mmCIF file with all atom_site columns, C-alpha atoms in Angstrom:
data_model
loop_
_atom_site.group_PDB
_atom_site.id
_atom_site.type_symbol
_atom_site.label_atom_id
_atom_site.label_alt_id
_atom_site.label_comp_id
_atom_site.label_asym_id
_atom_site.label_entity_id
_atom_site.label_seq_id
_atom_site.pdbx_PDB_ins_code
_atom_site.Cartn_x
_atom_site.Cartn_y
_atom_site.Cartn_z
_atom_site.occupancy
_atom_site.B_iso_or_equiv
_atom_site.pdbx_formal_charge
_atom_site.auth_seq_id
_atom_site.auth_comp_id
_atom_site.auth_asym_id
_atom_site.auth_atom_id
_atom_site.pdbx_PDB_model_num
ATOM 1   C CA . MET Z 1 1   ? -0.119  -21.100 1.747   1.00 50.00 ? 1   MET Z CA 1
ATOM 2   C CA . GLN Z 1 2   ? -2.019  -20.938 5.042   1.00 49.00 ? 2   GLN Z CA 1
ATOM 3   C CA . ASP Z 1 3   ? -4.548  -18.205 5.766   1.00 57.00 ? 3   ASP Z CA 1
ATOM 4   C CA . CYS Z 1 4   ? -3.225  -15.593 8.145   1.00 67.00 ? 4   CYS Z CA 1
ATOM 5   C CA . ASP Z 1 5   ? -4.827  -15.606 11.598  1.00 76.00 ? 5   ASP Z CA 1
ATOM 6   C CA . SER Z 1 6   ? -5.723  -11.958 12.080  1.00 85.00 ? 6   SER Z CA 1
ATOM 7   C CA . MET Z 1 7   ? -6.643  -10.066 15.232  1.00 93.00 ? 7   MET Z CA 1
ATOM 8   C CA . LEU Z 1 8   ? -9.581  -7.677  14.917  1.00 96.00 ? 8   LEU Z CA 1
ATOM 9   C CA . LEU Z 1 9   ? -8.710  -4.236  16.275  1.00 96.00 ? 9   LEU Z CA 1
ATOM 10  C CA . THR Z 1 10  ? -10.447 -0.931  16.824  1.00 97.00 ? 10  THR Z CA 1
ATOM 11  C CA . ILE Z 1 11  ? -8.436  1.992   15.481  1.00 97.00 ? 11  ILE Z CA 1
ATOM 12  C CA . ARG Z 1 12  ? -9.412  5.282   17.072  1.00 97.00 ? 12  ARG Z CA 1
ATOM 13  C CA . ILE Z 1 13  ? -9.140  8.255   14.723  1.00 97.00 ? 13  ILE Z CA 1
ATOM 14  C CA . THR Z 1 14  ? -10.770 10.890  16.928  1.00 95.00 ? 14  THR Z CA 1
ATOM 15  C CA . ASP Z 1 15  ? -12.635 10.886  20.235  1.00 93.00 ? 15  ASP Z CA 1
ATOM 16  C CA . ILE Z 1 16  ? -15.840 10.153  18.358  1.00 94.00 ? 16  ILE Z CA 1
ATOM 17  C CA . GLU Z 1 17  ? -14.712 8.128   15.345  1.00 95.00 ? 17  GLU Z CA 1
ATOM 18  C CA . SER Z 1 18  ? -12.994 4.786   14.986  1.00 97.00 ? 18  SER Z CA 1
ATOM 19  C CA . VAL Z 1 19  ? -12.590 2.129   12.310  1.00 98.00 ? 19  VAL Z CA 1
ATOM 20  C CA . SER Z 1 20  ? -11.859 -1.590  12.203  1.00 97.00 ? 20  SER Z CA 1
ATOM 21  C CA . GLY Z 1 21  ? -8.435  -3.075  11.653  1.00 97.00 ? 21  GLY Z CA 1
ATOM 22  C CA . LEU Z 1 22  ? -6.952  -6.537  11.088  1.00 97.00 ? 22  LEU Z CA 1
ATOM 23  C CA . LEU Z 1 23  ? -3.487  -7.270  12.466  1.00 97.00 ? 23  LEU Z CA 1
ATOM 24  C CA . CYS Z 1 24  ? -1.708  -10.347 11.148  1.00 96.00 ? 24  CYS Z CA 1
ATOM 25  C CA . ALA Z 1 25  ? 1.541   -10.679 13.091  1.00 94.00 ? 25  ALA Z CA 1
ATOM 26  C CA . PRO Z 1 26  ? 3.597   -13.843 12.453  1.00 94.00 ? 26  PRO Z CA 1
ATOM 27  C CA . ALA Z 1 27  ? 6.101   -14.985 15.048  1.00 92.00 ? 27  ALA Z CA 1
ATOM 28  C CA . HIS Z 1 28  ? 9.435   -13.158 14.832  1.00 92.00 ? 28  HIS Z CA 1
ATOM 29  C CA . ALA Z 1 29  ? 8.114   -10.616 12.312  1.00 95.00 ? 29  ALA Z CA 1
ATOM 30  C CA . ARG Z 1 30  ? 10.939  -8.721  10.625  1.00 95.00 ? 30  ARG Z CA 1
ATOM 31  C CA . ALA Z 1 31  ? 8.720   -5.800  9.516   1.00 97.00 ? 31  ALA Z CA 1
ATOM 32  C CA . CYS Z 1 32  ? 5.123   -4.570  9.543   1.00 98.00 ? 32  CYS Z CA 1
ATOM 33  C CA . TYR Z 1 33  ? 3.283   -3.170  6.531   1.00 98.00 ? 33  TYR Z CA 1
ATOM 34  C CA . VAL Z 1 34  ? 0.323   -0.870  7.276   1.00 98.00 ? 34  VAL Z CA 1
ATOM 35  C CA . LEU Z 1 35  ? -1.849  -1.795  4.309   1.00 98.00 ? 35  LEU Z CA 1
ATOM 36  C CA . ALA Z 1 36  ? -4.729  0.426   3.171   1.00 98.00 ? 36  ALA Z CA 1
ATOM 37  C CA . HIS Z 1 37  ? -7.483  -0.753  0.840   1.00 98.00 ? 37  HIS Z CA 1
ATOM 38  C CA . GLY Z 1 38  ? -8.553  0.779   -2.467  1.00 96.00 ? 38  GLY Z CA 1
ATOM 39  C CA . ALA Z 1 39  ? -11.568 2.946   -3.244  1.00 95.00 ? 39  ALA Z CA 1
ATOM 40  C CA . GLY Z 1 40  ? -13.817 0.095   -4.343  1.00 92.00 ? 40  GLY Z CA 1
ATOM 41  C CA . ALA Z 1 41  ? -13.335 -2.630  -1.728  1.00 94.00 ? 41  ALA Z CA 1
ATOM 42  C CA . GLY Z 1 42  ? -12.476 -2.883  1.956   1.00 96.00 ? 42  GLY Z CA 1
ATOM 43  C CA . MET Z 1 43  ? -9.745  -4.512  3.988   1.00 97.00 ? 43  MET Z CA 1
ATOM 44  C CA . ARG Z 1 44  ? -11.211 -8.024  3.613   1.00 96.00 ? 44  ARG Z CA 1
ATOM 45  C CA . HIS Z 1 45  ? -10.988 -8.080  -0.189  1.00 96.00 ? 45  HIS Z CA 1
ATOM 46  C CA . PRO Z 1 46  ? -9.599  -11.455 -1.387  1.00 96.00 ? 46  PRO Z CA 1
ATOM 47  C CA . PHE Z 1 47  ? -6.551  -9.822  -2.969  1.00 97.00 ? 47  PHE Z CA 1
ATOM 48  C CA . LEU Z 1 48  ? -5.620  -8.121  0.312   1.00 97.00 ? 48  LEU Z CA 1
ATOM 49  C CA . ASN Z 1 49  ? -6.286  -11.360 2.201   1.00 96.00 ? 49  ASN Z CA 1
ATOM 50  C CA . ALA Z 1 50  ? -3.890  -13.181 -0.117  1.00 96.00 ? 50  ALA Z CA 1
ATOM 51  C CA . LEU Z 1 51  ? -1.321  -10.388 0.120   1.00 97.00 ? 51  LEU Z CA 1
ATOM 52  C CA . SER Z 1 52  ? -1.451  -10.422 3.911   1.00 97.00 ? 52  SER Z CA 1
ATOM 53  C CA . THR Z 1 53  ? -1.149  -14.200 4.061   1.00 96.00 ? 53  THR Z CA 1
ATOM 54  C CA . GLY Z 1 54  ? 1.753   -14.276 1.610   1.00 97.00 ? 54  GLY Z CA 1
ATOM 55  C CA . LEU Z 1 55  ? 3.620   -11.629 3.574   1.00 98.00 ? 55  LEU Z CA 1
ATOM 56  C CA . ALA Z 1 56  ? 3.002   -13.457 6.856   1.00 97.00 ? 56  ALA Z CA 1
ATOM 57  C CA . ASN Z 1 57  ? 4.630   -16.519 5.309   1.00 96.00 ? 57  ASN Z CA 1
ATOM 58  C CA . ARG Z 1 58  ? 7.625   -14.266 4.652   1.00 96.00 ? 58  ARG Z CA 1
ATOM 59  C CA . ARG Z 1 59  ? 7.616   -12.986 8.257   1.00 96.00 ? 59  ARG Z CA 1
ATOM 60  C CA . ILE Z 1 60  ? 6.150   -9.589  7.415   1.00 97.00 ? 60  ILE Z CA 1
ATOM 61  C CA . ALA Z 1 61  ? 3.213   -8.515  9.563   1.00 97.00 ? 61  ALA Z CA 1
ATOM 62  C CA . THR Z 1 62  ? 0.345   -6.492  8.118   1.00 98.00 ? 62  THR Z CA 1
ATOM 63  C CA . LEU Z 1 63  ? -2.154  -4.114  9.651   1.00 98.00 ? 63  LEU Z CA 1
ATOM 64  C CA . ARG Z 1 64  ? -5.131  -3.686  7.346   1.00 98.00 ? 64  ARG Z CA 1
ATOM 65  C CA . TYR Z 1 65  ? -7.800  -1.135  8.194   1.00 98.00 ? 65  TYR Z CA 1
ATOM 66  C CA . GLN Z 1 66  ? -10.971 0.476   6.925   1.00 98.00 ? 66  GLN Z CA 1
ATOM 67  C CA . PHE Z 1 67  ? -11.300 4.053   5.796   1.00 98.00 ? 67  PHE Z CA 1
ATOM 68  C CA . PRO Z 1 68  ? -14.331 5.708   7.439   1.00 98.00 ? 68  PRO Z CA 1
ATOM 69  C CA . PHE Z 1 69  ? -16.432 5.680   4.250   1.00 97.00 ? 69  PHE Z CA 1
ATOM 70  C CA . MET Z 1 70  ? -15.963 1.933   3.878   1.00 97.00 ? 70  MET Z CA 1
ATOM 71  C CA . GLU Z 1 71  ? -16.663 1.334   7.562   1.00 97.00 ? 71  GLU Z CA 1
ATOM 72  C CA . ARG Z 1 72  ? -20.002 3.115   7.091   1.00 96.00 ? 72  ARG Z CA 1
ATOM 73  C CA . GLY Z 1 73  ? -20.857 1.228   3.913   1.00 95.00 ? 73  GLY Z CA 1
ATOM 74  C CA . LEU Z 1 74  ? -20.662 4.312   1.696   1.00 95.00 ? 74  LEU Z CA 1
ATOM 75  C CA . ARG Z 1 75  ? -19.509 4.324   -1.925  1.00 93.00 ? 75  ARG Z CA 1
ATOM 76  C CA . ARG Z 1 76  ? -17.924 7.754   -2.117  1.00 95.00 ? 76  ARG Z CA 1
ATOM 77  C CA . PRO Z 1 77  ? -14.364 7.814   -0.734  1.00 96.00 ? 77  PRO Z CA 1
ATOM 78  C CA . ASP Z 1 78  ? -13.459 10.115  2.127   1.00 96.00 ? 78  ASP Z CA 1
ATOM 79  C CA . SER Z 1 79  ? -12.015 13.566  1.600   1.00 96.00 ? 79  SER Z CA 1
ATOM 80  C CA . PRO Z 1 80  ? -8.210  13.640  1.738   1.00 97.00 ? 80  PRO Z CA 1
ATOM 81  C CA . SER Z 1 81  ? -8.174  15.182  5.224   1.00 96.00 ? 81  SER Z CA 1
ATOM 82  C CA . VAL Z 1 82  ? -10.392 12.406  6.624   1.00 97.00 ? 82  VAL Z CA 1
ATOM 83  C CA . ALA Z 1 83  ? -8.403  9.706   4.825   1.00 98.00 ? 83  ALA Z CA 1
ATOM 84  C CA . HIS Z 1 84  ? -5.090  11.154  6.031   1.00 98.00 ? 84  HIS Z CA 1
ATOM 85  C CA . ALA Z 1 85  ? -6.322  11.076  9.631   1.00 98.00 ? 85  ALA Z CA 1
ATOM 86  C CA . ALA Z 1 86  ? -7.205  7.395   9.234   1.00 98.00 ? 86  ALA Z CA 1
ATOM 87  C CA . VAL Z 1 87  ? -3.759  6.668   7.769   1.00 98.00 ? 87  VAL Z CA 1
ATOM 88  C CA . ARG Z 1 88  ? -2.032  8.352   10.710  1.00 97.00 ? 88  ARG Z CA 1
ATOM 89  C CA . ALA Z 1 89  ? -4.213  6.564   13.247  1.00 97.00 ? 89  ALA Z CA 1
ATOM 90  C CA . ALA Z 1 90  ? -3.482  3.173   11.657  1.00 98.00 ? 90  ALA Z CA 1
ATOM 91  C CA . ILE Z 1 91  ? 0.261   3.813   11.601  1.00 98.00 ? 91  ILE Z CA 1
ATOM 92  C CA . ALA Z 1 92  ? 0.163   4.935   15.248  1.00 97.00 ? 92  ALA Z CA 1
ATOM 93  C CA . THR Z 1 93  ? -1.710  1.745   16.146  1.00 97.00 ? 93  THR Z CA 1
ATOM 94  C CA . ALA Z 1 94  ? 0.859   -0.413  14.349  1.00 97.00 ? 94  ALA Z CA 1
ATOM 95  C CA . SER Z 1 95  ? 3.669   1.421   16.114  1.00 96.00 ? 95  SER Z CA 1
ATOM 96  C CA . ASP Z 1 96  ? 2.016   0.840   19.501  1.00 96.00 ? 96  ASP Z CA 1
ATOM 97  C CA . ARG Z 1 97  ? 1.294   -2.828  18.797  1.00 95.00 ? 97  ARG Z CA 1
ATOM 98  C CA . MET Z 1 98  ? 4.705   -3.631  17.296  1.00 94.00 ? 98  MET Z CA 1
ATOM 99  C CA . PRO Z 1 99  ? 7.104   -1.058  18.776  1.00 92.00 ? 99  PRO Z CA 1
ATOM 100 C CA . ALA Z 1 100 ? 10.323  -2.907  17.974  1.00 90.00 ? 100 ALA Z CA 1
ATOM 101 C CA . VAL Z 1 101 ? 9.439   -3.805  14.372  1.00 96.00 ? 101 VAL Z CA 1
ATOM 102 C CA . PRO Z 1 102 ? 10.363  -1.636  11.333  1.00 97.00 ? 102 PRO Z CA 1
ATOM 103 C CA . LEU Z 1 103 ? 7.246   -0.024  9.886   1.00 98.00 ? 103 LEU Z CA 1
ATOM 104 C CA . PHE Z 1 104 ? 6.243   0.472   6.259   1.00 98.00 ? 104 PHE Z CA 1
ATOM 105 C CA . ALA Z 1 105 ? 2.957   1.862   4.954   1.00 98.00 ? 105 ALA Z CA 1
ATOM 106 C CA . GLY Z 1 106 ? 1.001   2.276   1.759   1.00 98.00 ? 106 GLY Z CA 1
ATOM 107 C CA . GLY Z 1 107 ? -1.600  0.128   0.109   1.00 97.00 ? 107 GLY Z CA 1
ATOM 108 C CA . LYS Z 1 108 ? -3.710  -0.689  -2.897  1.00 98.00 ? 108 LYS Z CA 1
ATOM 109 C CA . SER Z 1 109 ? -4.495  2.154   -5.301  1.00 97.00 ? 109 SER Z CA 1
ATOM 110 C CA . PHE Z 1 110 ? -6.441  4.881   -3.398  1.00 98.00 ? 110 PHE Z CA 1
ATOM 111 C CA . GLY Z 1 111 ? -5.051  3.639   -0.083  1.00 98.00 ? 111 GLY Z CA 1
ATOM 112 C CA . GLY Z 1 112 ? -1.471  3.991   -1.241  1.00 98.00 ? 112 GLY Z CA 1
ATOM 113 C CA . ARG Z 1 113 ? -2.090  7.476   -2.650  1.00 98.00 ? 113 ARG Z CA 1
ATOM 114 C CA . MET Z 1 114 ? -3.750  8.678   0.576   1.00 98.00 ? 114 MET Z CA 1
ATOM 115 C CA . THR Z 1 115 ? -0.825  7.282   2.587   1.00 98.00 ? 115 THR Z CA 1
ATOM 116 C CA . SER Z 1 116 ? 1.711   9.119   0.439   1.00 98.00 ? 116 SER Z CA 1
ATOM 117 C CA . GLN Z 1 117 ? -0.274  12.361  0.668   1.00 98.00 ? 117 GLN Z CA 1
ATOM 118 C CA . ALA Z 1 118 ? -0.318  12.091  4.461   1.00 98.00 ? 118 ALA Z CA 1
ATOM 119 C CA . GLN Z 1 119 ? 3.423   11.443  4.496   1.00 97.00 ? 119 GLN Z CA 1
ATOM 120 C CA . ALA Z 1 120 ? 4.070   14.366  2.148   1.00 97.00 ? 120 ALA Z CA 1
ATOM 121 C CA . ALA Z 1 121 ? 2.023   16.744  4.308   1.00 96.00 ? 121 ALA Z CA 1
ATOM 122 C CA . THR Z 1 122 ? 3.720   15.832  7.601   1.00 95.00 ? 122 THR Z CA 1
ATOM 123 C CA . ALA Z 1 123 ? 6.319   13.092  7.609   1.00 94.00 ? 123 ALA Z CA 1
ATOM 124 C CA . LEU Z 1 124 ? 5.818   10.167  9.969   1.00 90.00 ? 124 LEU Z CA 1
ATOM 125 C CA . PRO Z 1 125 ? 9.356   9.576   11.247  1.00 84.00 ? 125 PRO Z CA 1
ATOM 126 C CA . GLN Z 1 126 ? 8.708   5.964   12.303  1.00 88.00 ? 126 GLN Z CA 1
ATOM 127 C CA . LEU Z 1 127 ? 8.163   4.875   8.690   1.00 96.00 ? 127 LEU Z CA 1
ATOM 128 C CA . ARG Z 1 128 ? 11.045  3.191   6.842   1.00 96.00 ? 128 ARG Z CA 1
ATOM 129 C CA . GLY Z 1 129 ? 9.311   3.476   3.480   1.00 97.00 ? 129 GLY Z CA 1
ATOM 130 C CA . LEU Z 1 130 ? 6.121   3.554   1.397   1.00 98.00 ? 130 LEU Z CA 1
ATOM 131 C CA . ILE Z 1 131 ? 4.873   0.634   -0.701  1.00 98.00 ? 131 ILE Z CA 1
ATOM 132 C CA . PHE Z 1 132 ? 2.342   1.201   -3.487  1.00 98.00 ? 132 PHE Z CA 1
ATOM 133 C CA . VAL Z 1 133 ? 0.419   -1.780  -4.838  1.00 98.00 ? 133 VAL Z CA 1
ATOM 134 C CA . GLY Z 1 134 ? -0.845  -0.258  -8.074  1.00 97.00 ? 134 GLY Z CA 1
ATOM 135 C CA . PHE Z 1 135 ? -0.368  3.491   -7.645  1.00 98.00 ? 135 PHE Z CA 1
ATOM 136 C CA . PRO Z 1 136 ? -3.324  5.274   -9.365  1.00 97.00 ? 136 PRO Z CA 1
ATOM 137 C CA . LEU Z 1 137 ? -1.300  7.788   -11.331 1.00 97.00 ? 137 LEU Z CA 1
ATOM 138 C CA . HIS Z 1 138 ? -4.271  9.066   -13.354 1.00 97.00 ? 138 HIS Z CA 1
ATOM 139 C CA . PRO Z 1 139 ? -7.915  8.284   -14.186 1.00 94.00 ? 139 PRO Z CA 1
ATOM 140 C CA . ALA Z 1 140 ? -8.510  5.630   -16.825 1.00 93.00 ? 140 ALA Z CA 1
ATOM 141 C CA . ASN Z 1 141 ? -7.776  6.887   -20.357 1.00 88.00 ? 141 ASN Z CA 1
ATOM 142 C CA . LYS Z 1 142 ? -6.586  10.268  -19.034 1.00 94.00 ? 142 LYS Z CA 1
ATOM 143 C CA . PRO Z 1 143 ? -2.780  9.986   -18.841 1.00 93.00 ? 143 PRO Z CA 1
ATOM 144 C CA . SER Z 1 144 ? -1.229  12.528  -16.487 1.00 94.00 ? 144 SER Z CA 1
ATOM 145 C CA . GLN Z 1 145 ? 1.214   12.809  -13.602 1.00 94.00 ? 145 GLN Z CA 1
ATOM 146 C CA . ALA Z 1 146 ? -0.830  15.372  -11.650 1.00 91.00 ? 146 ALA Z CA 1
ATOM 147 C CA . ARG Z 1 147 ? -1.787  12.856  -8.944  1.00 95.00 ? 147 ARG Z CA 1
ATOM 148 C CA . ALA Z 1 148 ? 1.893   12.315  -8.184  1.00 96.00 ? 148 ALA Z CA 1
ATOM 149 C CA . GLU Z 1 149 ? 3.011   15.914  -7.705  1.00 95.00 ? 149 GLU Z CA 1
ATOM 150 C CA . HIS Z 1 150 ? 3.051   15.508  -3.910  1.00 97.00 ? 150 HIS Z CA 1
ATOM 151 C CA . LEU Z 1 151 ? 5.592   12.685  -4.124  1.00 97.00 ? 151 LEU Z CA 1
ATOM 152 C CA . SER Z 1 152 ? 8.382   15.217  -4.587  1.00 95.00 ? 152 SER Z CA 1
ATOM 153 C CA . SER Z 1 153 ? 7.832   16.085  -0.901  1.00 96.00 ? 153 SER Z CA 1
ATOM 154 C CA . VAL Z 1 154 ? 8.149   12.478  0.281   1.00 97.00 ? 154 VAL Z CA 1
ATOM 155 C CA . ARG Z 1 155 ? 11.674  11.912  1.547   1.00 94.00 ? 155 ARG Z CA 1
ATOM 156 C CA . CYS Z 1 156 ? 11.533  8.235   2.529   1.00 96.00 ? 156 CYS Z CA 1
ATOM 157 C CA . PRO Z 1 157 ? 12.124  5.296   0.146   1.00 97.00 ? 157 PRO Z CA 1
ATOM 158 C CA . MET Z 1 158 ? 9.201   4.292   -2.088  1.00 98.00 ? 158 MET Z CA 1
ATOM 159 C CA . LEU Z 1 159 ? 8.400   1.040   -3.894  1.00 98.00 ? 159 LEU Z CA 1
ATOM 160 C CA . PHE Z 1 160 ? 6.014   1.049   -6.865  1.00 98.00 ? 160 PHE Z CA 1
ATOM 161 C CA . LEU Z 1 161 ? 4.524   -2.343  -7.796  1.00 98.00 ? 161 LEU Z CA 1
ATOM 162 C CA . GLN Z 1 162 ? 2.737   -1.876  -11.138 1.00 98.00 ? 162 GLN Z CA 1
ATOM 163 C CA . GLY Z 1 163 ? 1.156   -3.996  -13.852 1.00 98.00 ? 163 GLY Z CA 1
ATOM 164 C CA . THR Z 1 164 ? 2.034   -3.140  -17.429 1.00 97.00 ? 164 THR Z CA 1
ATOM 165 C CA . ARG Z 1 165 ? -1.681  -3.198  -18.389 1.00 97.00 ? 165 ARG Z CA 1
ATOM 166 C CA . ASP Z 1 166 ? -2.739  -0.924  -15.527 1.00 97.00 ? 166 ASP Z CA 1
ATOM 167 C CA . GLU Z 1 167 ? -5.188  1.565   -17.051 1.00 97.00 ? 167 GLU Z CA 1
ATOM 168 C CA . LEU Z 1 168 ? -4.596  3.917   -14.115 1.00 97.00 ? 168 LEU Z CA 1
ATOM 169 C CA . ALA Z 1 169 ? -0.835  4.111   -14.608 1.00 97.00 ? 169 ALA Z CA 1
ATOM 170 C CA . ASP Z 1 170 ? 0.617   4.417   -18.098 1.00 96.00 ? 170 ASP Z CA 1
ATOM 171 C CA . VAL Z 1 171 ? 3.902   2.501   -18.090 1.00 97.00 ? 171 VAL Z CA 1
ATOM 172 C CA . ALA Z 1 172 ? 5.911   5.286   -19.716 1.00 97.00 ? 172 ALA Z CA 1
ATOM 173 C CA . LEU Z 1 173 ? 4.541   7.881   -17.287 1.00 97.00 ? 173 LEU Z CA 1
ATOM 174 C CA . ILE Z 1 174 ? 5.118   5.805   -14.148 1.00 97.00 ? 174 ILE Z CA 1
ATOM 175 C CA . SER Z 1 175 ? 8.628   4.978   -15.379 1.00 98.00 ? 175 SER Z CA 1
ATOM 176 C CA . ASP Z 1 176 ? 9.364   8.668   -15.957 1.00 97.00 ? 176 ASP Z CA 1
ATOM 177 C CA . LEU Z 1 177 ? 8.013   9.534   -12.512 1.00 97.00 ? 177 LEU Z CA 1
ATOM 178 C CA . VAL Z 1 178 ? 10.233  7.002   -10.773 1.00 98.00 ? 178 VAL Z CA 1
ATOM 179 C CA . ALA Z 1 179 ? 13.247  8.240   -12.746 1.00 97.00 ? 179 ALA Z CA 1
ATOM 180 C CA . VAL Z 1 180 ? 12.578  11.810  -11.604 1.00 97.00 ? 180 VAL Z CA 1
ATOM 181 C CA . LEU Z 1 181 ? 12.200  10.704  -7.967  1.00 97.00 ? 181 LEU Z CA 1
ATOM 182 C CA . GLY Z 1 182 ? 15.672  9.197   -8.238  1.00 97.00 ? 182 GLY Z CA 1
ATOM 183 C CA . ASP Z 1 183 ? 17.227  7.029   -5.555  1.00 96.00 ? 183 ASP Z CA 1
ATOM 184 C CA . ARG Z 1 184 ? 14.161  7.370   -3.342  1.00 96.00 ? 184 ARG Z CA 1
ATOM 185 C CA . ALA Z 1 185 ? 12.002  5.308   -5.697  1.00 98.00 ? 185 ALA Z CA 1
ATOM 186 C CA . THR Z 1 186 ? 12.053  1.750   -7.041  1.00 98.00 ? 186 THR Z CA 1
ATOM 187 C CA . LEU Z 1 187 ? 9.746   0.421   -9.772  1.00 98.00 ? 187 LEU Z CA 1
ATOM 188 C CA . ARG Z 1 188 ? 8.834   -3.240  -10.249 1.00 98.00 ? 188 ARG Z CA 1
ATOM 189 C CA . LEU Z 1 189 ? 6.746   -4.002  -13.325 1.00 98.00 ? 189 LEU Z CA 1
ATOM 190 C CA . PHE Z 1 190 ? 4.614   -7.129  -13.775 1.00 98.00 ? 190 PHE Z CA 1
ATOM 191 C CA . GLU Z 1 191 ? 4.186   -7.967  -17.432 1.00 96.00 ? 191 GLU Z CA 1
ATOM 192 C CA . GLY Z 1 192 ? 0.587   -8.303  -18.599 1.00 96.00 ? 192 GLY Z CA 1
ATOM 193 C CA . ALA Z 1 193 ? -0.983  -7.484  -15.214 1.00 97.00 ? 193 ALA Z CA 1
ATOM 194 C CA . ASP Z 1 194 ? -3.804  -4.950  -14.932 1.00 97.00 ? 194 ASP Z CA 1
ATOM 195 C CA . HIS Z 1 195 ? -4.706  -2.661  -12.014 1.00 97.00 ? 195 HIS Z CA 1
ATOM 196 C CA . ALA Z 1 196 ? -6.003  -5.673  -10.064 1.00 96.00 ? 196 ALA Z CA 1
ATOM 197 C CA . PHE Z 1 197 ? -2.862  -7.677  -10.958 1.00 97.00 ? 197 PHE Z CA 1
ATOM 198 C CA . HIS Z 1 198 ? -4.967  -9.958  -13.106 1.00 97.00 ? 198 HIS Z CA 1
ATOM 199 C CA . VAL Z 1 199 ? -3.433  -11.443 -16.260 1.00 96.00 ? 199 VAL Z CA 1
ATOM 200 C CA . ARG Z 1 200 ? -5.138  -12.815 -19.349 1.00 95.00 ? 200 ARG Z CA 1
ATOM 201 C CA . SER Z 1 201 ? -5.114  -16.579 -19.773 1.00 89.00 ? 201 SER Z CA 1
ATOM 202 C CA . ARG Z 1 202 ? -3.177  -16.269 -23.019 1.00 90.00 ? 202 ARG Z CA 1
ATOM 203 C CA . SER Z 1 203 ? -0.338  -14.479 -21.237 1.00 88.00 ? 203 SER Z CA 1
ATOM 204 C CA . GLY Z 1 204 ? 1.242   -17.787 -20.277 1.00 88.00 ? 204 GLY Z CA 1
ATOM 205 C CA . GLN Z 1 205 ? 1.099   -17.031 -16.556 1.00 93.00 ? 205 GLN Z CA 1
ATOM 206 C CA . THR Z 1 206 ? -1.524  -17.088 -13.818 1.00 96.00 ? 206 THR Z CA 1
ATOM 207 C CA . ASP Z 1 207 ? -2.730  -14.562 -11.272 1.00 97.00 ? 207 ASP Z CA 1
ATOM 208 C CA . ARG Z 1 208 ? -1.151  -16.747 -8.592  1.00 97.00 ? 208 ARG Z CA 1
ATOM 209 C CA . GLN Z 1 209 ? 2.237   -16.518 -10.278 1.00 97.00 ? 209 GLN Z CA 1
ATOM 210 C CA . VAL Z 1 210 ? 1.933   -12.748 -10.528 1.00 97.00 ? 210 VAL Z CA 1
ATOM 211 C CA . LEU Z 1 211 ? 1.029   -12.498 -6.849  1.00 98.00 ? 211 LEU Z CA 1
ATOM 212 C CA . ASP Z 1 212 ? 3.986   -14.692 -5.888  1.00 98.00 ? 212 ASP Z CA 1
ATOM 213 C CA . ALA Z 1 213 ? 6.326   -12.483 -7.924  1.00 98.00 ? 213 ALA Z CA 1
ATOM 214 C CA . LEU Z 1 214 ? 4.833   -9.386  -6.319  1.00 98.00 ? 214 LEU Z CA 1
ATOM 215 C CA . LEU Z 1 215 ? 5.309   -10.864 -2.835  1.00 98.00 ? 215 LEU Z CA 1
ATOM 216 C CA . GLU Z 1 216 ? 8.931   -11.696 -3.568  1.00 98.00 ? 216 GLU Z CA 1
ATOM 217 C CA . ALA Z 1 217 ? 9.604   -8.186  -4.882  1.00 98.00 ? 217 ALA Z CA 1
ATOM 218 C CA . LEU Z 1 218 ? 7.910   -6.578  -1.878  1.00 98.00 ? 218 LEU Z CA 1
ATOM 219 C CA . SER Z 1 219 ? 9.575   -8.771  0.751   1.00 97.00 ? 219 SER Z CA 1
ATOM 220 C CA . GLY Z 1 220 ? 12.994  -8.358  -0.875  1.00 97.00 ? 220 GLY Z CA 1
ATOM 221 C CA . TRP Z 1 221 ? 12.657  -4.576  -0.915  1.00 98.00 ? 221 TRP Z CA 1
ATOM 222 C CA . VAL Z 1 222 ? 11.535  -4.576  2.719   1.00 97.00 ? 222 VAL Z CA 1
ATOM 223 C CA . ALA Z 1 223 ? 14.591  -6.637  3.646   1.00 96.00 ? 223 ALA Z CA 1
ATOM 224 C CA . ASP Z 1 224 ? 16.804  -4.066  1.936   1.00 96.00 ? 224 ASP Z CA 1
ATOM 225 C CA . HIS Z 1 225 ? 15.187  -1.136  3.761   1.00 95.00 ? 225 HIS Z CA 1
ATOM 226 C CA . ALA Z 1 226 ? 14.160  -2.487  7.167   1.00 92.00 ? 226 ALA Z CA 1
ATOM 227 C CA . GLY Z 1 227 ? 17.421  -1.357  8.727   1.00 82.00 ? 227 GLY Z CA 1
ATOM 228 C CA . SER Z 1 228 ? 17.631  2.028   7.037   1.00 50.00 ? 228 SER Z CA 1
ATOM 229 C CA . GLU Z 1 229 ? 16.518  5.397   8.355   1.00 45.00 ? 229 GLU Z CA 1
ATOM 230 C CA . ASN Z 1 230 ? 14.236  7.793   6.523   1.00 38.00 ? 230 ASN Z CA 1
ATOM 231 C CA . VAL Z 1 231 ? 15.997  10.125  4.142   1.00 35.00 ? 231 VAL Z CA 1
ATOM 232 C CA . ARG Z 1 232 ? 15.864  13.691  5.472   1.00 31.00 ? 232 ARG Z CA 1
ATOM 233 C CA . VAL Z 1 233 ? 16.687  17.076  4.008   1.00 28.00 ? 233 VAL Z CA 1
#
């Protein structure tokens, strides 16, 4: 697997605020995934690097970007309104850069949740679907579905990629959530993987194998939805 050659971009959120972005666009891309980072690490985290590279090898472009708090080197994540503005700016940038390519959005943990909140508040019609890489359904050891209440307002297709050892998403609860969302939602579980998609050595598989399976699930779902329109009510 070759590293993805990424173009450094400036994503303007307001007249006075902008953040960095990384666009990896393979030749003849069949889709673009606007990929937000989690609360604890930025867009250059090794897992996101590997995800972007693996998708490029499957002809899926990625636009990674920083949330303002990460751009400033702060630890506390942005408020939802600030994060939502960054999500919208990144999606607009991807649409401008790749106007003829089907767009998907989402991200790792916090980034995926902020993307879905933005979509629930005011739908972005250019999106074909949302992709969550470890949706943070609840805080660790505090099972709940409260963080997912807004998903009932999301009308486009959604893909949940979840590890069965994810302490931020009880398997039974995430399965129930996807069942309630119905045809809009698809769940792919990765046995033995935690929130970082790491598996124990005794599991009989490696992190690399889990990542490859995740990439295949993601790229297959994108292929199924790249030609579809958003579901509307």
